Amino acid sequence: MASEPNRMRQEEVIPLIIGQLAEYGYSQLAQVVAEQTHSTASIKPSARLSELLFIAKEESTEIEPTDQARIQAANSSARSSNNEDLGAMDEDDDPEPGAPLLTRLNLDTDPKSTSSRSGPNFSTVYTTTHKDMATSTAFSKDGRYAASGSADTSLKILDVNKMKLMNDDVHPVVRTLYDHDTPVTDVDFHPNGLVLAASSDTIVKLYDLSKPSVKRSFRYLQDTHPVSSVSFHPSGDFLLVGSEAETVRIFDVKTLQCFTPKAFAAPHNTNNNSTSVDIAQQGPHKAGINFIQYAPTGSVFITASQDGSIKVWDAVSGKVVRTIDNAHSGKGVTSATISKNGRYILSGGFDSVGKLWDIGSGKLIHGFTGAVQKTTKQSMIFSYNESFVFSSDESNNTIVCWDARTGTLLKRYAGHQGLIRSVSASPTENGLISCGNDNRVRYWTTPSATAAASASASANAGGRVTGHSGHVSSWHD
């Protein structure tokens, strides 16, 4: 099969141009372009084209996981940027469309010196129900869609803007997918938003979301052990798979080729200073992997294991570059994520204490207490700008919010009538999606977000509304 040119197709570019023209206030011109090009894209303001051009200008080339020089350059850029605190901002304020989403998590200054925060004013604005307990959730990378998986083996795709409208005449569940034989254990969106990966038992299935009538997967990946966690590389070319086995697996999503990183023994520290400590052997995990995730740059990935350790891996060489042993008092580690600036690790474990770590030294910065996690894997997650940390408390079925910089517990959000099994944060704004044993999936957001969505819907009432555009034909050999 001949490779496609390294450029976007016309049917992908035209909607971006139309959206950008509308964003700049040239709605009539956008309408003319849509009519002349016979595009079915809605005349809806979008800054996506300017965002893509900004990224291209800054990085000058796409990050490729197989090109070590490019990945190292991207990682260096990420570490050197986002180092200044963004200052005070109302907890319920959402970013302006097209504004860069930077982290506020900078602990070089004394976190106690900042004004106290109260946490977002979240409430449930939409719920949908599975036939059995809901087990997993995720947002697409652009924040436009969310997905849920269930023990009833089904998947639901939800339109975030439609959930914000709180209108009974609008149906936010845009797709329901059926192709699993056992409970769904994890879900993750491809960076292009057109493909969803979902795991159950030893299989990971890929779904093409650009074809509304298709409810079955178009490709599947086979593991040897029950899969617990999946994560797409930012390029979309590779998929990390963590399972009950100790081994990390990396799949090429187009060729289905599987790679297994080789752990190595790091050299000992030869510093004779009495305070120096020998570098521990950077070997593989000794028990199953509960959680796996690429860092935002894709240059490294992180694993959280039932053996009580956290490991950071070089995505190119496959070597372990940082190990935090006994991270949660000997208990299993259930989640671990790397901050946008690449400087911190946020983890959760069965000791009921969330923890923030310095990735360079492997030292604990502070903890997040007040939420019980003893029997069910819960995730510790950042808000979109990393001002807050969220998780769930299995003792009272609430979602808990902490100040990321200080570890102070700020708020609890009640609504679920059973154990919460998954909480995910929108990558672009104040919003959460959660699910649990009450079979319900809940979308949480702020009053300002719902008001903005309603105003936008009213302003664009005359526009044409369609679903995803584009396709992934290169994956269908």
JSON list of N, CA, C and O in Angstrom, two decimals, residues 442-462:
[
{"chain": "A", "resi": 442, "resn": "ARG", "atom": "N", "xyz": [-21.61, 10.43, 34.93]},
{"chain": "A", "resi": 442, "resn": "ARG", "atom": "CA", "xyz": [-21.97, 11.80, 35.26]},
{"chain": "A", "resi": 442, "resn": "ARG", "atom": "C", "xyz": [-20.98, 12.78, 34.65]},
{"chain": "A", "resi": 442, "resn": "ARG", "atom": "O", "xyz": [-19.77, 12.56, 34.73]},
{"chain": "A", "resi": 443, "resn": "TYR", "atom": "N", "xyz": [-21.52, 13.85, 34.07]},
{"chain": "A", "resi": 443, "resn": "TYR", "atom": "CA", "xyz": [-20.67, 14.94, 33.57]},
{"chain": "A", "resi": 443, "resn": "TYR", "atom": "C", "xyz": [-20.85, 16.13, 34.50]},
{"chain": "A", "resi": 443, "resn": "TYR", "atom": "O", "xyz": [-21.97, 16.58, 34.77]},
{"chain": "A", "resi": 444, "resn": "TRP", "atom": "N", "xyz": [-19.72, 16.64, 35.00]},
{"chain": "A", "resi": 444, "resn": "TRP", "atom": "CA", "xyz": [-19.70, 17.74, 35.96]},
{"chain": "A", "resi": 444, "resn": "TRP", "atom": "C", "xyz": [-19.04, 18.96, 35.31]},
{"chain": "A", "resi": 444, "resn": "TRP", "atom": "O", "xyz": [-17.99, 18.84, 34.68]},
{"chain": "A", "resi": 445, "resn": "THR", "atom": "N", "xyz": [-19.64, 20.13, 35.50]},
{"chain": "A", "resi": 445, "resn": "THR", "atom": "CA", "xyz": [-19.01, 21.35, 35.00]},
{"chain": "A", "resi": 445, "resn": "THR", "atom": "C", "xyz": [-19.50, 22.53, 35.82]},
{"chain": "A", "resi": 445, "resn": "THR", "atom": "O", "xyz": [-20.25, 22.38, 36.79]},
{"chain": "A", "resi": 446, "resn": "THR", "atom": "N", "xyz": [-19.09, 23.74, 35.44]},
{"chain": "A", "resi": 446, "resn": "THR", "atom": "CA", "xyz": [-19.39, 24.94, 36.20]},
{"chain": "A", "resi": 446, "resn": "THR", "atom": "C", "xyz": [-20.53, 25.72, 35.56]},
{"chain": "A", "resi": 446, "resn": "THR", "atom": "O", "xyz": [-20.81, 25.57, 34.36]},
{"chain": "A", "resi": 447, "resn": "PRO", "atom": "N", "xyz": [-21.20, 26.59, 36.31]},
{"chain": "A", "resi": 447, "resn": "PRO", "atom": "CA", "xyz": [-22.27, 27.42, 35.73]},
{"chain": "A", "resi": 447, "resn": "PRO", "atom": "C", "xyz": [-21.78, 28.27, 34.57]},
{"chain": "A", "resi": 447, "resn": "PRO", "atom": "O", "xyz": [-22.52, 28.47, 33.59]},
{"chain": "A", "resi": 448, "resn": "SER", "atom": "N", "xyz": [-20.57, 28.79, 34.64]},
{"chain": "A", "resi": 448, "resn": "SER", "atom": "CA", "xyz": [-20.06, 29.63, 33.56]},
{"chain": "A", "resi": 448, "resn": "SER", "atom": "C", "xyz": [-19.89, 28.83, 32.27]},
{"chain": "A", "resi": 448, "resn": "SER", "atom": "O", "xyz": [-20.12, 29.35, 31.17]},
{"chain": "A", "resi": 449, "resn": "ALA", "atom": "N", "xyz": [-19.53, 27.56, 32.38]},
{"chain": "A", "resi": 449, "resn": "ALA", "atom": "CA", "xyz": [-19.37, 26.72, 31.19]},
{"chain": "A", "resi": 449, "resn": "ALA", "atom": "C", "xyz": [-20.70, 26.43, 30.53]},
{"chain": "A", "resi": 449, "resn": "ALA", "atom": "O", "xyz": [-20.83, 26.45, 29.30]},
{"chain": "A", "resi": 450, "resn": "THR", "atom": "N", "xyz": [-21.73, 26.13, 31.33]},
{"chain": "A", "resi": 450, "resn": "THR", "atom": "CA", "xyz": [-23.04, 25.86, 30.74]},
{"chain": "A", "resi": 450, "resn": "THR", "atom": "C", "xyz": [-23.63, 27.12, 30.13]},
{"chain": "A", "resi": 450, "resn": "THR", "atom": "O", "xyz": [-24.28, 27.06, 29.08]},
{"chain": "A", "resi": 451, "resn": "ALA", "atom": "N", "xyz": [-23.40, 28.27, 30.77]},
{"chain": "A", "resi": 451, "resn": "ALA", "atom": "CA", "xyz": [-23.91, 29.53, 30.22]},
{"chain": "A", "resi": 451, "resn": "ALA", "atom": "C", "xyz": [-23.24, 29.84, 28.89]},
{"chain": "A", "resi": 451, "resn": "ALA", "atom": "O", "xyz": [-23.90, 30.28, 27.94]},
{"chain": "A", "resi": 452, "resn": "ALA", "atom": "N", "xyz": [-21.94, 29.62, 28.82]},
{"chain": "A", "resi": 452, "resn": "ALA", "atom": "CA", "xyz": [-21.22, 29.88, 27.57]},
{"chain": "A", "resi": 452, "resn": "ALA", "atom": "C", "xyz": [-21.68, 28.95, 26.46]},
{"chain": "A", "resi": 452, "resn": "ALA", "atom": "O", "xyz": [-21.82, 29.36, 25.31]},
{"chain": "A", "resi": 453, "resn": "ALA", "atom": "N", "xyz": [-21.95, 27.68, 26.81]},
{"chain": "A", "resi": 453, "resn": "ALA", "atom": "CA", "xyz": [-22.41, 26.72, 25.80]},
{"chain": "A", "resi": 453, "resn": "ALA", "atom": "C", "xyz": [-23.80, 27.11, 25.28]},
{"chain": "A", "resi": 453, "resn": "ALA", "atom": "O", "xyz": [-24.06, 27.03, 24.08]},
{"chain": "A", "resi": 454, "resn": "SER", "atom": "N", "xyz": [-24.66, 27.55, 26.17]},
{"chain": "A", "resi": 454, "resn": "SER", "atom": "CA", "xyz": [-26.00, 27.96, 25.75]},
{"chain": "A", "resi": 454, "resn": "SER", "atom": "C", "xyz": [-25.95, 29.20, 24.86]},
{"chain": "A", "resi": 454, "resn": "SER", "atom": "O", "xyz": [-26.66, 29.29, 23.86]},
{"chain": "A", "resi": 455, "resn": "ALA", "atom": "N", "xyz": [-25.08, 30.15, 25.23]},
{"chain": "A", "resi": 455, "resn": "ALA", "atom": "CA", "xyz": [-24.95, 31.37, 24.43]},
{"chain": "A", "resi": 455, "resn": "ALA", "atom": "C", "xyz": [-24.41, 31.05, 23.04]},
{"chain": "A", "resi": 455, "resn": "ALA", "atom": "O", "xyz": [-24.86, 31.59, 22.04]},
{"chain": "A", "resi": 456, "resn": "SER", "atom": "N", "xyz": [-23.43, 30.14, 22.99]},
{"chain": "A", "resi": 456, "resn": "SER", "atom": "CA", "xyz": [-22.84, 29.74, 21.72]},
{"chain": "A", "resi": 456, "resn": "SER", "atom": "C", "xyz": [-23.87, 29.03, 20.85]},
{"chain": "A", "resi": 456, "resn": "SER", "atom": "O", "xyz": [-23.95, 29.25, 19.64]},
{"chain": "A", "resi": 457, "resn": "ALA", "atom": "N", "xyz": [-24.68, 28.18, 21.46]},
{"chain": "A", "resi": 457, "resn": "ALA", "atom": "CA", "xyz": [-25.69, 27.44, 20.72]},
{"chain": "A", "resi": 457, "resn": "ALA", "atom": "C", "xyz": [-26.74, 28.40, 20.14]},
{"chain": "A", "resi": 457, "resn": "ALA", "atom": "O", "xyz": [-27.20, 28.23, 19.00]},
{"chain": "A", "resi": 458, "resn": "SER", "atom": "N", "xyz": [-27.10, 29.42, 20.91]},
{"chain": "A", "resi": 458, "resn": "SER", "atom": "CA", "xyz": [-28.08, 30.39, 20.43]},
{"chain": "A", "resi": 458, "resn": "SER", "atom": "C", "xyz": [-27.51, 31.22, 19.27]},
{"chain": "A", "resi": 458, "resn": "SER", "atom": "O", "xyz": [-28.19, 31.48, 18.29]},
{"chain": "A", "resi": 459, "resn": "ALA", "atom": "N", "xyz": [-26.23, 31.60, 19.40]},
{"chain": "A", "resi": 459, "resn": "ALA", "atom": "CA", "xyz": [-25.60, 32.41, 18.36]},
{"chain": "A", "resi": 459, "resn": "ALA", "atom": "C", "xyz": [-25.42, 31.65, 17.06]},
{"chain": "A", "resi": 459, "resn": "ALA", "atom": "O", "xyz": [-25.41, 32.23, 15.98]},
{"chain": "A", "resi": 460, "resn": "ASN", "atom": "N", "xyz": [-25.29, 30.31, 17.17]},
{"chain": "A", "resi": 460, "resn": "ASN", "atom": "CA", "xyz": [-25.05, 29.50, 15.98]},
{"chain": "A", "resi": 460, "resn": "ASN", "atom": "C", "xyz": [-26.25, 28.66, 15.61]},
{"chain": "A", "resi": 460, "resn": "ASN", "atom": "O", "xyz": [-26.12, 27.63, 14.96]},
{"chain": "A", "resi": 461, "resn": "ALA", "atom": "N", "xyz": [-27.42, 29.09, 16.06]},
{"chain": "A", "resi": 461, "resn": "ALA", "atom": "CA", "xyz": [-28.63, 28.30, 15.82]},
{"chain": "A", "resi": 461, "resn": "ALA", "atom": "C", "xyz": [-28.89, 28.07, 14.34]},
{"chain": "A", "resi": 461, "resn": "ALA", "atom": "O", "xyz": [-29.47, 27.07, 13.93]},
{"chain": "A", "resi": 462, "resn": "GLY", "atom": "N", "xyz": [-28.42, 28.99, 13.48]},
{"chain": "A", "resi": 462, "resn": "GLY", "atom": "CA", "xyz": [-28.66, 28.84, 12.04]},
{"chain": "A", "resi": 462, "resn": "GLY", "atom": "C", "xyz": [-27.62, 28.02, 11.34]},
{"chain": "A", "resi": 462, "resn": "GLY", "atom": "O", "xyz": [-27.74, 27.70, 10.17]}
]
